[in-house]
Amino acid sequence: MLRRLVAGLAAIVLVVEAALLVLVHIVLGRTTANQSMSIAGSDPDVMSKATYVMGAGMGAFLVLCAVLAAVTAIRDRGPGRFGRVVLISGAVTHGVLGILSVALVGWAAFATMMLILCLLVLTLTSYTPRSGDGSGGGAGEDTPPLPPTPPFGELKPTSP
């Protein structure tokens, strides 16, 4: 039950983050266009359009992560190989953004990024990989049980 809650919460938080990120990029793009800002002689129109494209790309990536987390929560099964790769790349992205946000924005932004990182990592680690996706493990595989081991391992003589 907890893992479904975490995956659902991760999906909700990622959608909110995507909306806020797109909104910030729209404001930055309009500001760049209205002020005719340029860096080292770059065209302001190109810079504002690139800002819009970057915001749309990041928003789409976060919505994809949110959809995968929501599907994981609804099905109560771990994501497949593609889903795991996307969620892992989202977690890595949030780790890098968290590191950058300490210096650029502050500790509150860092805490937010780390919260989202934790939700993604919990979503990934609370589900075992599905069988048949080539990632090993899984509940449906026919693997023989391990032989019983003594509680303290094997006793071996230290000298002949």
CSV table of C-alpha atoms in Angstrom, one decimal:
chain,number,residue,atom,x,y,z
A,1,MET,CA,0.0,0.0,0.0
A,2,LEU,CA,2.8,2.4,0.8
A,3,ARG,CA,4.6,1.8,-2.5
A,4,ARG,CA,1.4,2.7,-4.4
A,5,LEU,CA,1.1,5.9,-2.3
A,6,VAL,CA,4.7,6.9,-3.0
A,7,ALA,CA,4.4,6.3,-6.7
A,8,GLY,CA,1.1,8.2,-6.9
A,9,LEU,CA,2.6,11.1,-4.9
A,10,ALA,CA,5.6,11.1,-7.1
A,11,ALA,CA,3.3,11.4,-10.2
A,12,ILE,CA,1.4,14.3,-8.7
A,13,VAL,CA,4.5,16.1,-7.6
A,14,LEU,CA,6.1,15.6,-11.1
A,15,VAL,CA,3.1,17.1,-12.8
A,16,VAL,CA,3.1,20.1,-10.6
A,17,GLU,CA,6.8,20.5,-11.1
A,18,ALA,CA,6.4,20.3,-14.9
A,19,ALA,CA,3.7,22.9,-14.9
A,20,LEU,CA,5.8,25.3,-12.8
A,21,LEU,CA,8.9,24.7,-14.9
A,22,VAL,CA,7.0,25.4,-18.1
A,23,LEU,CA,5.5,28.6,-16.6
A,24,VAL,CA,9.0,29.8,-15.5
A,25,HIS,CA,10.4,29.2,-19.0
A,26,ILE,CA,7.5,31.1,-20.6
A,27,VAL,CA,8.2,34.0,-18.3
A,28,LEU,CA,11.9,33.9,-19.0
A,29,GLY,CA,11.3,33.6,-22.8
A,30,ARG,CA,8.9,36.6,-22.8
A,31,THR,CA,11.3,38.6,-20.7
A,32,THR,CA,14.2,37.9,-23.0
A,33,ALA,CA,12.1,38.8,-26.0
A,34,ASN,CA,10.6,42.0,-24.5
A,35,GLN,CA,13.9,43.3,-23.2
A,36,SER,CA,15.9,42.3,-26.3
A,37,MET,CA,18.5,40.7,-24.1
A,38,SER,CA,21.4,39.0,-25.8
A,39,ILE,CA,24.5,37.3,-24.6
A,40,ALA,CA,27.7,38.0,-26.6
A,41,GLY,CA,25.7,39.3,-29.5
A,42,SER,CA,23.2,36.4,-29.8
A,43,ASP,CA,19.9,37.0,-31.5
A,44,PRO,CA,17.2,37.7,-28.8
A,45,ASP,CA,14.5,36.0,-30.8
A,46,VAL,CA,16.6,32.8,-31.0
A,47,MET,CA,17.3,33.0,-27.3
A,48,SER,CA,13.6,33.4,-26.4
A,49,LYS,CA,12.5,30.6,-28.7
A,50,ALA,CA,15.2,28.3,-27.3
A,51,THR,CA,13.9,29.1,-23.8
A,52,TYR,CA,10.4,28.1,-24.9
A,53,VAL,CA,11.7,24.9,-26.5
A,54,MET,CA,13.7,24.0,-23.4
A,55,GLY,CA,10.7,24.6,-21.1
A,56,ALA,CA,8.5,22.4,-23.4
A,57,GLY,CA,11.1,19.7,-23.5
A,58,MET,CA,11.7,19.6,-19.7
A,59,GLY,CA,7.9,19.7,-19.1
A,60,ALA,CA,7.3,16.8,-21.5
A,61,PHE,CA,10.1,14.8,-19.8
A,62,LEU,CA,8.6,15.4,-16.4
A,63,VAL,CA,5.1,14.5,-17.6
A,64,LEU,CA,6.5,11.3,-19.1
A,65,CYS,CA,8.1,10.5,-15.7
A,66,ALA,CA,4.7,11.3,-14.0
A,67,VAL,CA,2.8,9.1,-16.4
A,68,LEU,CA,5.2,6.2,-15.7
A,69,ALA,CA,4.9,6.7,-12.0
A,70,ALA,CA,1.1,6.9,-12.2
A,71,VAL,CA,1.0,3.7,-14.2
A,72,THR,CA,3.2,2.0,-11.7
A,73,ALA,CA,0.9,3.1,-8.9
A,74,ILE,CA,-2.3,2.1,-10.7
A,75,ARG,CA,-1.0,-1.4,-11.8
A,76,ASP,CA,0.9,-1.9,-8.6
A,77,ARG,CA,3.7,-3.5,-10.7
A,78,GLY,CA,7.2,-2.2,-11.3
A,79,PRO,CA,7.9,-0.4,-14.5
A,80,GLY,CA,9.5,-2.2,-17.4
A,81,ARG,CA,13.0,-1.6,-18.7
A,82,PHE,CA,12.1,1.6,-20.6
A,83,GLY,CA,10.2,3.0,-17.6
A,84,ARG,CA,13.0,2.2,-15.2
A,85,VAL,CA,15.5,4.0,-17.5
A,86,VAL,CA,13.3,7.1,-17.8
A,87,LEU,CA,12.7,7.2,-14.0
A,88,ILE,CA,16.4,6.7,-13.3
A,89,SER,CA,17.3,9.5,-15.6
A,90,GLY,CA,14.7,11.7,-13.9
A,91,ALA,CA,16.2,10.9,-10.6
A,92,VAL,CA,19.7,11.7,-11.8
A,93,THR,CA,18.4,14.9,-13.3
A,94,HIS,CA,16.9,15.9,-10.0
A,95,GLY,CA,20.1,15.1,-8.2
A,96,VAL,CA,22.1,17.4,-10.5
A,97,LEU,CA,19.5,20.1,-10.3
A,98,GLY,CA,19.5,19.8,-6.6
A,99,ILE,CA,23.3,20.4,-6.4
A,100,LEU,CA,23.0,23.4,-8.8
A,101,SER,CA,20.0,24.8,-6.9
A,102,VAL,CA,21.9,25.2,-3.6
A,103,ALA,CA,24.3,27.7,-5.2
A,104,LEU,CA,21.9,29.4,-7.5
A,105,VAL,CA,18.5,29.5,-5.6
A,106,GLY,CA,19.0,28.3,-2.0
A,107,TRP,CA,18.3,25.5,0.4
A,108,ALA,CA,14.6,25.5,0.0
A,109,ALA,CA,15.0,24.6,-3.7
A,110,PHE,CA,17.6,22.0,-2.8
A,111,ALA,CA,15.2,20.4,-0.3
A,112,THR,CA,12.4,20.3,-2.9
A,113,MET,CA,14.7,18.7,-5.5
A,114,MET,CA,15.8,16.1,-2.9
A,115,LEU,CA,12.2,15.4,-1.9
A,116,ILE,CA,11.4,14.6,-5.6
A,117,LEU,CA,14.6,12.6,-5.9
A,118,CYS,CA,13.6,10.5,-2.9
A,119,LEU,CA,10.1,9.9,-4.3
A,120,LEU,CA,11.6,8.7,-7.5
A,121,VAL,CA,14.1,6.5,-5.9
A,122,LEU,CA,11.5,5.0,-3.5
A,123,THR,CA,9.3,4.3,-6.5
A,124,LEU,CA,12.1,2.5,-8.3
A,125,THR,CA,13.3,0.5,-5.3
A,126,SER,CA,10.0,-0.5,-3.8
A,127,TYR,CA,9.1,-2.6,-6.8
A,128,THR,CA,11.2,-5.6,-7.9
A,129,PRO,CA,12.0,-5.7,-11.6
A,130,ARG,CA,9.3,-7.4,-13.7
A,131,SER,CA,10.1,-10.9,-15.0
A,132,GLY,CA,10.8,-11.0,-18.7
A,133,ASP,CA,12.2,-7.6,-19.1
A,134,GLY,CA,15.8,-8.8,-19.1
A,135,SER,CA,16.8,-7.0,-15.9
A,136,GLY,CA,17.0,-10.1,-13.8
A,137,GLY,CA,15.0,-10.9,-10.7
A,138,GLY,CA,11.3,-10.8,-10.5
A,139,ALA,CA,8.6,-12.8,-8.7
A,140,GLY,CA,7.5,-15.0,-11.6
A,141,GLU,CA,10.8,-16.6,-12.5
A,142,ASP,CA,11.5,-20.3,-11.8
A,143,THR,CA,14.7,-20.3,-9.9
A,144,PRO,CA,15.7,-23.0,-7.6
A,145,PRO,CA,15.9,-22.1,-3.9
A,146,LEU,CA,19.3,-21.5,-2.3
A,147,PRO,CA,20.6,-24.3,-0.1
A,148,PRO,CA,20.3,-23.6,3.6
A,149,THR,CA,23.3,-22.1,5.2
A,150,PRO,CA,24.4,-22.4,8.8
A,151,PRO,CA,23.6,-19.3,10.9
A,152,PHE,CA,27.3,-18.2,11.1
A,153,GLY,CA,28.6,-19.5,7.8
A,154,GLU,CA,30.8,-22.5,7.3
A,155,LEU,CA,33.4,-23.3,9.9
A,156,LYS,CA,36.8,-23.8,8.3
A,157,PRO,CA,40.0,-24.7,10.1
A,158,THR,CA,42.6,-21.9,10.4
A,159,SER,CA,45.6,-24.3,10.4
A,160,PRO,CA,46.1,-27.8,9.0
